[in-house]
Short mmCIF file of C-alpha atoms in Angstrom, two decimals:
data_model
loop_
_atom_site.label_atom_id
_atom_site.label_comp_id
_atom_site.label_asym_id
_atom_site.label_seq_id
_atom_site.Cartn_x
_atom_site.Cartn_y
_atom_site.Cartn_z
CA MET V 10 -0.08 -0.07 -0.07
CA ALA V 11 2.87 2.35 0.69
CA ALA V 12 4.02 1.91 -2.52
CA GLN V 13 0.67 2.69 -4.27
CA LEU V 14 0.01 5.69 -2.19
CA GLY V 15 3.47 6.97 -2.59
CA LYS V 16 3.11 7.88 -6.26
CA ASN V 17 5.43 10.30 -7.90
CA SER V 18 4.95 13.91 -8.49
CA ARG V 19 4.60 13.33 -12.13
CA ALA V 20 1.45 11.04 -11.25
CA ARG V 21 0.00 14.04 -9.08
CA ARG V 22 0.33 16.56 -11.80
CA THR V 23 -1.50 14.27 -14.19
CA LEU V 24 -4.37 14.13 -11.85
CA ALA V 25 -4.21 17.60 -11.46
CA LEU V 26 -4.17 18.27 -15.25
CA THR V 27 -7.03 15.90 -15.73
CA VAL V 28 -9.20 17.51 -13.28
CA GLY V 29 -8.39 20.80 -15.05
CA ALA V 30 -9.39 19.52 -18.48
CA ALA V 31 -12.66 18.25 -17.07
CA ALA V 32 -13.35 21.51 -15.93
CA ALA V 33 -12.41 23.09 -19.46
CA LEU V 34 -14.79 20.40 -21.12
CA SER V 35 -17.40 21.34 -18.46
CA LEU V 36 -17.17 24.93 -19.60
CA CYS V 37 -17.39 23.84 -23.23
CA ALA V 38 -20.66 21.81 -22.61
CA ALA V 39 -22.23 24.88 -21.24
CA GLY V 40 -21.56 26.86 -24.42
CA ALA V 41 -18.35 28.75 -23.69
CA PRO V 42 -15.54 28.80 -26.16
CA ALA V 43 -12.98 26.24 -25.69
CA THR V 44 -10.26 28.93 -26.20
CA ALA V 45 -11.52 30.72 -23.09
CA ALA V 46 -10.84 28.15 -20.67
CA PRO V 47 -7.85 29.40 -18.41
CA VAL V 48 -5.05 27.07 -17.34
CA ALA V 49 -6.51 25.54 -14.12
CA LYS V 50 -4.22 25.89 -10.81
CA HIS V 51 -4.52 23.25 -8.33
CA HIS V 52 -3.11 22.80 -4.99
CA GLN V 53 -0.90 19.51 -5.08
CA PHE V 54 -3.01 17.04 -2.76
CA SER V 55 -1.17 14.41 -1.14
CA ALA V 56 -2.01 10.70 -2.15
CA ALA V 57 -3.87 10.15 1.27
CA ALA V 58 -6.03 13.03 0.85
CA SER V 59 -6.89 12.20 -2.71
CA LEU V 60 -7.98 8.86 -1.58
CA LEU V 61 -10.18 10.12 1.26
CA SER V 62 -11.75 12.83 -0.95
CA GLY V 63 -13.62 10.01 -2.96
CA ALA V 64 -15.31 8.62 -0.03
CA ARG V 65 -19.26 8.98 -0.09
CA SER V 66 -19.70 9.82 3.80
CA PRO V 67 -17.63 10.83 6.98
CA GLN V 68 -17.75 7.29 8.14
CA GLU V 69 -16.41 6.09 4.97
CA ARG V 70 -13.45 8.33 5.10
CA ALA V 71 -12.77 7.13 8.59
CA ALA V 72 -12.64 3.69 7.69
CA LEU V 73 -10.39 4.38 4.74
CA THR V 74 -7.70 6.41 6.93
CA ASP V 75 -5.65 3.80 7.92
CA ARG V 76 -5.25 2.62 4.33
CA ALA V 77 -4.65 6.29 3.32
CA LEU V 78 -1.84 6.42 5.78
CA ALA V 79 -0.48 3.18 5.27
CA ALA V 80 -0.32 2.63 9.16
CA ALA V 81 -2.91 1.98 11.83
CA GLY V 82 -3.65 5.24 13.74
CA ASN V 83 -3.33 3.52 17.36
CA SER V 84 0.35 1.84 16.18
CA LEU V 85 1.82 5.58 15.92
CA GLN V 86 1.35 5.94 19.67
CA THR V 87 3.92 2.93 19.95
CA SER V 88 6.20 4.14 17.07
CA TYR V 89 6.53 7.66 18.73
CA ASP V 90 6.60 6.21 22.19
CA THR V 91 3.65 8.36 23.71
CA LYS V 92 2.31 6.01 26.17
CA PRO V 93 4.97 7.06 28.91
CA LEU V 94 3.65 10.58 28.66
CA TYR V 95 -0.03 9.60 28.66
CA ASP V 96 0.87 7.47 31.96
CA GLN V 97 2.04 10.82 33.48
CA GLY V 98 -1.28 12.53 32.27
CA ILE V 99 0.51 14.15 29.49
CA ASP V 100 -2.11 13.79 26.69
CA GLY V 101 -2.82 17.18 25.37
CA THR V 102 -5.04 18.19 28.21
CA GLY V 103 -5.77 21.83 28.16
CA THR V 104 -4.00 22.61 25.02
CA THR V 105 -5.26 23.56 21.36
CA LEU V 106 -4.31 22.41 18.14
CA ALA V 107 -5.12 24.36 15.12
CA THR V 108 -4.99 23.28 11.32
CA VAL V 109 -5.37 26.10 8.88
CA VAL V 110 -6.83 24.72 5.70
CA SER V 111 -8.82 25.76 2.65
CA TYR V 112 -12.53 24.89 3.07
CA GLY V 113 -12.07 22.38 5.94
CA ASP V 114 -14.75 19.64 6.35
CA LYS V 115 -17.92 20.65 7.72
CA ASP V 116 -18.53 17.02 8.60
CA ILE V 117 -15.43 16.84 10.71
CA LYS V 118 -17.36 15.85 13.93
CA SER V 119 -18.88 12.84 12.39
CA TYR V 120 -15.48 11.82 10.67
CA ILE V 121 -13.49 12.08 13.93
CA ASP V 122 -16.09 10.42 15.93
CA SER V 123 -16.04 7.35 13.69
CA TYR V 124 -12.25 7.38 13.69
CA SER V 125 -12.11 7.67 17.44
CA LYS V 126 -14.62 5.04 18.02
CA SER V 127 -12.68 2.55 15.60
CA HIS V 128 -9.27 3.35 17.31
CA ASN V 129 -10.41 3.30 20.95
CA LEU V 130 -9.64 7.05 21.11
CA PRO V 131 -11.47 9.30 23.51
CA ALA V 132 -14.09 11.59 21.95
CA ALA V 133 -12.54 14.47 20.18
CA ASP V 134 -13.16 18.20 21.11
CA VAL V 135 -13.34 19.64 17.68
CA GLN V 136 -14.64 22.97 16.61
CA ILE V 137 -14.72 24.79 13.08
CA LEU V 138 -13.68 28.62 12.79
CA GLU V 139 -14.11 30.88 9.74
CA PRO V 140 -12.41 34.07 10.76
CA ALA V 141 -11.71 35.07 7.09
CA GLY V 142 -15.21 34.94 6.12
CA LYS V 143 -17.96 32.35 5.59
CA VAL V 144 -16.90 29.06 4.08
CA PRO V 145 -19.12 27.57 1.33
CA ALA V 146 -19.97 23.85 1.48
CA CYS V 147 -18.35 21.65 -1.31
CA GLY V 148 -21.73 21.26 -3.14
CA ASP V 149 -22.16 24.98 -3.22
CA PRO V 150 -22.56 26.66 -6.66
CA GLY V 151 -19.15 28.04 -7.64
CA THR V 152 -17.08 26.19 -5.15
CA PRO V 153 -13.92 24.64 -6.84
CA ALA V 154 -13.74 20.95 -7.47
CA ASP V 155 -10.78 20.57 -5.17
CA CYS V 156 -12.95 21.24 -2.29
CA SER V 157 -13.39 17.60 -1.28
CA SER V 158 -9.71 17.12 -1.48
CA TRP V 159 -9.25 19.67 0.92
CA GLY V 160 -11.80 17.79 3.06
CA GLY V 161 -9.49 14.87 3.00
CA GLU V 162 -6.25 16.89 4.12
CA THR V 163 -8.66 18.33 7.11
CA ASP V 164 -9.38 14.96 8.22
CA LEU V 165 -5.89 13.47 8.09
CA ASP V 166 -4.65 16.55 10.19
CA VAL V 167 -7.28 16.15 12.62
CA ALA V 168 -6.91 12.26 12.74
CA MET V 169 -3.08 12.79 13.45
CA PHE V 170 -3.69 15.33 16.02
CA HIS V 171 -6.10 13.23 17.76
CA THR V 172 -3.89 10.17 17.67
CA LEU V 173 -0.86 11.59 19.39
CA ALA V 174 -2.50 14.39 21.62
CA PRO V 175 -5.78 12.57 22.09
CA LYS V 176 -7.24 15.21 24.98
CA ALA V 177 -6.11 18.20 23.03
CA LYS V 178 -8.85 20.40 21.63
CA ILE V 179 -8.94 20.72 17.87
CA LEU V 180 -9.58 23.89 15.80
CA VAL V 181 -10.30 23.65 12.03
CA VAL V 182 -9.67 27.13 10.77
CA ALA V 183 -11.16 26.98 7.31
CA THR V 184 -10.80 29.69 4.70
CA PRO V 185 -13.10 30.52 1.92
CA THR V 186 -10.53 30.43 -0.96
CA SER V 187 -8.36 27.67 -2.23
CA GLU V 188 -4.44 27.68 -1.78
CA THR V 189 -3.30 26.62 -5.38
CA GLN V 190 0.10 27.63 -6.14
CA GLY V 191 1.80 30.92 -5.47
CA ILE V 192 0.01 33.73 -3.71
CA ASP V 193 -3.52 32.41 -4.27
CA GLY V 194 -5.15 31.54 -0.91
CA PHE V 195 -2.41 32.68 1.54
CA PRO V 196 -4.11 36.10 2.28
CA ASP V 197 -7.09 34.54 3.59
CA MET V 198 -4.81 32.16 5.49
CA MET V 199 -2.74 35.02 7.02
CA THR V 200 -6.22 36.39 8.17
CA ALA V 201 -6.91 33.16 10.16
CA ILE V 202 -3.46 33.12 11.53
CA ASP V 203 -3.73 36.72 12.84
CA TYR V 204 -7.08 35.78 14.29
CA LEU V 205 -5.53 32.82 16.34
CA ALA V 206 -2.77 35.16 17.46
CA ASP V 207 -4.85 38.02 18.56
CA HIS V 208 -7.44 35.67 20.40
CA HIS V 209 -4.61 33.39 21.84
CA SER V 210 -6.75 30.72 20.44
CA ALA V 211 -4.21 27.88 19.96
CA ASN V 212 -0.86 26.44 21.06
CA VAL V 213 0.22 25.04 17.88
CA ILE V 214 -0.85 25.55 14.08
CA SER V 215 -0.16 23.00 11.56
CA MET V 216 -0.30 23.79 8.00
CA SER V 217 -0.35 20.60 5.63
CA LEU V 218 0.15 22.65 2.44
CA GLY V 219 2.82 24.58 0.60
CA THR V 220 3.95 25.94 -2.67
CA PRO V 221 7.47 26.63 -3.95
CA GLU V 222 9.11 29.91 -3.26
CA ASP V 223 9.69 30.24 -6.93
CA ASP V 224 5.82 30.19 -7.48
CA PHE V 225 5.40 33.72 -6.04
CA ASP V 226 5.43 36.78 -8.58
CA SER V 227 8.36 38.44 -6.69
CA SER V 228 10.34 38.17 -3.41
CA ALA V 229 8.28 41.07 -2.02
CA GLN V 230 4.96 39.07 -2.44
CA LEU V 231 6.49 36.11 -0.70
CA HIS V 232 8.12 38.12 2.02
CA GLY V 233 4.89 39.99 2.49
CA LEU V 234 3.57 37.06 4.57
CA ASP V 235 6.31 37.03 7.07
CA ALA V 236 5.05 39.08 9.59
CA HIS V 237 1.97 37.00 10.19
CA PHE V 238 4.09 34.03 11.24
CA LYS V 239 6.20 36.29 13.48
CA LYS V 240 3.03 37.51 15.16
CA ALA V 241 1.88 33.96 15.86
CA THR V 242 5.10 32.85 17.67
CA ASP V 243 5.25 36.06 19.30
CA ALA V 244 1.84 35.33 20.87
CA GLY V 245 3.22 31.86 21.99
CA ILE V 246 2.07 29.62 19.20
CA THR V 247 4.37 27.15 17.50
CA VAL V 248 3.86 27.15 13.82
CA THR V 249 4.62 23.72 11.76
CA ALA V 250 4.34 23.03 8.08
CA SER V 251 5.02 20.18 5.73
CA THR V 252 7.91 20.40 3.33
CA GLY V 253 6.16 19.10 0.37
CA ASP V 254 5.61 15.91 -1.54
CA ASP V 255 7.70 16.57 -4.60
CA GLY V 256 11.05 15.69 -3.13
CA SER V 257 13.87 18.09 -4.17
CA THR V 258 11.91 19.87 -6.82
CA GLY V 259 8.29 21.09 -6.93
CA THR V 260 5.55 22.32 -9.20
CA LYS V 261 5.15 25.62 -11.58
CA LYS V 262 1.48 27.58 -11.19
CA ASP V 263 0.60 26.04 -14.52
CA ASN V 264 1.13 22.43 -12.95
CA SER V 265 4.37 21.76 -14.81
CA PRO V 266 7.43 20.74 -13.06
CA TRP V 267 10.19 23.34 -12.01
CA GLY V 268 13.08 20.82 -13.22
CA LYS V 269 15.37 22.29 -10.59
CA LYS V 270 15.89 22.22 -6.95
CA VAL V 271 13.01 24.28 -5.09
CA VAL V 272 11.92 24.32 -1.56
CA SER V 273 8.32 24.92 -0.22
CA PHE V 274 6.74 27.85 1.58
CA PRO V 275 5.54 28.30 4.45
CA ALA V 276 8.03 25.38 5.53
CA ALA V 277 11.01 27.54 4.50
CA ASN V 278 9.71 30.51 6.51
CA SER V 279 12.22 31.51 9.30
CA TYR V 280 9.35 31.33 11.92
CA VAL V 281 8.07 28.02 10.90
CA THR V 282 9.23 24.36 11.94
CA ALA V 283 9.37 22.58 8.77
CA VAL V 284 8.60 18.93 9.12
CA GLY V 285 9.63 16.38 6.53
CA GLY V 286 8.54 12.65 5.96
CA THR V 287 10.08 9.30 6.69
CA VAL V 288 8.98 5.71 6.02
CA LEU V 289 8.44 3.96 9.32
CA HIS V 290 9.48 0.21 9.37
CA THR V 291 7.30 -1.53 12.01
CA ASP V 292 5.74 -4.68 13.06
CA SER V 293 1.77 -4.76 13.38
CA THR V 294 1.96 -2.96 16.82
CA GLY V 295 4.00 -0.13 15.89
CA ALA V 296 7.21 -1.20 17.16
CA ARG V 297 10.14 -0.38 15.07
CA THR V 298 11.87 -3.26 13.08
CA SER V 299 14.41 -1.15 11.75
CA PRO V 300 15.37 2.54 11.50
CA ASP V 301 13.18 4.97 9.79
CA THR V 302 14.34 5.93 6.17
CA VAL V 303 13.83 9.09 4.39
CA TRP V 304 10.59 9.04 2.33
CA PRO V 305 11.71 9.65 -1.16
CA LEU V 306 9.29 12.47 -2.11
CA SER V 307 9.92 14.24 1.19
CA GLY V 308 10.47 18.03 0.24
CA GLY V 309 13.81 19.45 1.31
CA GLY V 310 16.51 21.83 0.22
CA VAL V 311 17.94 25.06 0.83
CA SER V 312 15.98 28.29 0.48
CA HIS V 313 17.17 31.16 -1.96
CA GLU V 314 14.76 33.46 -0.10
CA TYR V 315 15.56 33.15 3.51
CA PRO V 316 18.86 33.49 4.64
CA ALA V 317 20.59 30.83 6.96
CA PRO V 318 19.23 31.69 10.60
CA ASP V 319 21.56 32.01 13.65
CA TRP V 320 20.06 28.62 15.16
CA GLN V 321 21.34 26.78 12.08
CA ALA V 322 25.16 28.23 12.33
CA ASP V 323 26.49 24.91 13.82
CA VAL V 324 24.99 22.58 11.35
CA ASP V 325 25.59 24.93 8.41
CA GLN V 326 29.43 24.27 9.13
CA THR V 327 28.76 20.68 8.03
CA ILE V 328 25.99 20.90 5.60
CA LYS V 329 27.47 23.97 3.94
CA ALA V 330 23.93 25.64 3.37
CA THR V 331 23.75 29.09 1.95
CA GLY V 332 20.32 29.77 3.34
CA ARG V 333 17.55 28.10 5.55
CA SER V 334 17.48 24.58 4.88
CA LEU V 335 14.75 22.48 5.78
CA PRO V 336 13.38 20.17 7.13
CA ASP V 337 14.04 20.67 10.58
CA ILE V 338 12.63 17.39 11.76
CA SER V 339 10.83 14.28 9.90
CA LEU V 340 8.03 12.18 10.96
CA LEU V 341 5.93 9.37 9.08
CA GLY V 342 5.20 10.67 5.56
CA THR V 343 4.83 7.55 3.54
CA SER V 344 1.29 9.19 2.09
CA GLY V 345 2.56 12.61 2.19
CA THR V 346 4.25 15.10 4.59
CA SER V 347 0.35 16.15 5.26
CA GLN V 348 0.80 13.30 7.93
CA SER V 349 4.18 14.52 9.23
CA SER V 350 3.43 18.12 10.27
CA PRO V 351 0.31 17.46 12.42
CA LEU V 352 2.02 14.46 14.10
CA PHE V 353 4.55 16.76 15.15
CA ALA V 354 2.34 19.64 16.06
CA ALA V 355 0.60 16.98 18.33
CA VAL V 356 4.02 15.98 20.06
CA VAL V 357 4.52 19.68 20.44
CA ALA V 358 1.25 19.87 22.19
CA LEU V 359 2.11 17.41 24.65
CA ALA V 360 5.22 19.39 25.36
CA SER V 361 3.08 22.66 25.64
CA GLN V 362 0.99 20.69 28.38
CA LYS V 363 4.03 19.61 30.22
CA ALA V 364 5.38 23.21 30.25
CA GLY V 365 2.01 24.64 31.34
CA LYS V 366 2.21 27.39 28.47
CA GLY V 367 2.54 27.85 24.63
CA LEU V 368 5.97 27.31 23.40
CA GLY V 369 6.31 29.77 20.44
CA PHE V 370 9.18 29.58 18.27
CA ILE V 371 10.92 26.34 19.08
CA ASN V 372 13.65 26.15 16.42
CA PRO V 373 16.38 27.66 18.56
CA ALA V 374 15.59 25.08 21.16
CA LEU V 375 15.18 22.14 18.81
CA TYR V 376 18.62 22.81 17.30
CA LYS V 377 20.07 22.94 20.95
CA ILE V 378 18.69 19.48 21.86
CA GLY V 379 19.61 18.17 18.47
CA ALA V 380 23.03 17.78 19.24
CA GLY V 381 21.99 15.58 22.25
CA ALA V 382 20.58 13.04 19.93
CA THR V 383 19.27 10.19 21.40
CA ALA V 384 19.50 11.44 25.18
CA ASN V 385 17.07 14.16 24.15
CA GLY V 386 14.69 11.71 22.02
CA ILE V 387 16.25 12.79 18.56
CA VAL V 388 16.38 9.48 16.81
CA ASP V 389 18.81 9.80 13.66
CA VAL V 390 17.82 9.07 9.95
CA THR V 391 20.77 8.07 8.14
CA SER V 392 19.24 6.39 4.96
CA GLY V 393 17.41 7.57 1.90
CA SER V 394 17.32 10.54 -0.39
CA ASN V 395 15.03 12.86 -2.26
CA ALA V 396 16.18 13.09 -5.84
CA THR V 397 12.98 13.36 -7.93
CA ASP V 398 12.01 13.55 -11.66
CA GLY V 399 15.69 13.93 -12.71
CA VAL V 400 16.61 16.51 -10.29
CA ASP V 401 19.34 16.03 -8.01
CA GLY V 402 18.45 15.71 -4.18
CA TYR V 403 19.85 15.40 -0.91
CA THR V 404 20.85 12.37 0.94
CA ALA V 405 20.53 11.41 4.71
CA GLY V 406 23.52 10.84 6.69
CA LYS V 407 24.74 10.77 10.34
CA GLY V 408 23.70 13.79 12.44
CA PHE V 409 21.92 16.73 10.88
CA ASP V 410 21.19 16.75 7.39
CA ILE V 411 19.13 18.38 4.69
CA VAL V 412 16.78 15.88 3.68
CA SER V 413 15.66 14.61 7.20
CA GLY V 414 16.87 17.42 9.36
CA TRP V 415 17.71 16.05 12.79
CA GLY V 416 15.85 12.79 11.95
CA THR V 417 12.89 11.67 13.66
CA LEU V 418 11.94 11.46 17.53
CA ASP V 419 10.84 9.37 20.44
CA ALA V 420 8.19 11.49 22.31
CA ALA V 421 8.95 10.30 25.86
CA LYS V 422 12.30 11.62 25.68
CA PHE V 423 11.84 14.33 23.28
CA VAL V 424 8.95 16.23 25.14
CA PRO V 425 10.71 16.89 28.47
CA ALA V 426 13.83 17.66 26.76
CA LEU V 427 12.13 20.36 24.50
CA VAL V 428 10.47 21.46 27.64
CA GLN V 429 13.75 21.92 29.44
CA GLN V 430 15.45 23.68 26.86
CA ILE V 431 12.79 26.25 26.32
CA GLY V 432 12.70 26.87 30.11
#
């Protein structure tokens, strides 16, 4: 299943172009001239989200989730060693996790109730917010066809939150426009992030989305978004983002491949913790049978828009990066790094509960404990690369590397180490 769900980026682009062609044919059938149809832009959805979007009901989506993730939800608690934390009462109680996402899923309560029941999890406390304006239902006239796929992304975020931080409150912060490629959709998402910061509504924000830096019309357009992420971290909110599912490269606004190394925004932003993807090698209980390896399509590289930050100064001596490298850390991403970011966000929520406060910007602390490796719950990833579609990639090695960051984690050790380092 992992092999089937981990389709390469060319296959995802073919799917996007097929959807665009169908939309164009629909316009022609309605009497519009064929030459009038613009090239459709589409967010590059994970294989898992695409699978869930085809389900006919919230219950069917819940039943498909383990298949979509190529891993049983309960087993992830074993894989990331969260049980010792639960035994101490560190289960997310009193914390709030937020996913900022286009359209969201208006049936999210039914979905997560069904998922929780089948995975023996407590009932989830989930709420939908629409701070950027009223969000249409997927069946409403004029709503883009990708609305249902955004619902699949939403479901996966919420399932991953609830699996590792089962007592955390969950906010689905839905926006009324689709994030496609480049600036499209981001202004509404920044409104949503500002709302969460102004109201101190969340401890952690996860964004399972991204677009290559190169898809923005200018550097000024891209960096016009930076202040919103800083505002969130200044409010004590940690922001995580997926590094993308195109390996070392990415997709242009017209859905064609860049054919060169690019990195994904917002993961590249200096105030965001970038989360890459690994392949878990486990038995049926979730116990590791061998070390994690890099998921071959995990986004990673070096930004040409964001300079190397001070907190990467030590690792830069080894990796020789000329800008901000990403990811910072990696978790399960076999079906897309849309899994990885919410899983890490849930671990940060556990740390936030233990600390009794929002942790805010954690990257400086993360890089300090990274050097402590196993003692601090850092689990090195030393195998795999993300060369994709003929574009050279990066290879994992001992210690910090560009394709996996510090590697992955053991939550029972990582959580107290992060809290101690932040102070």
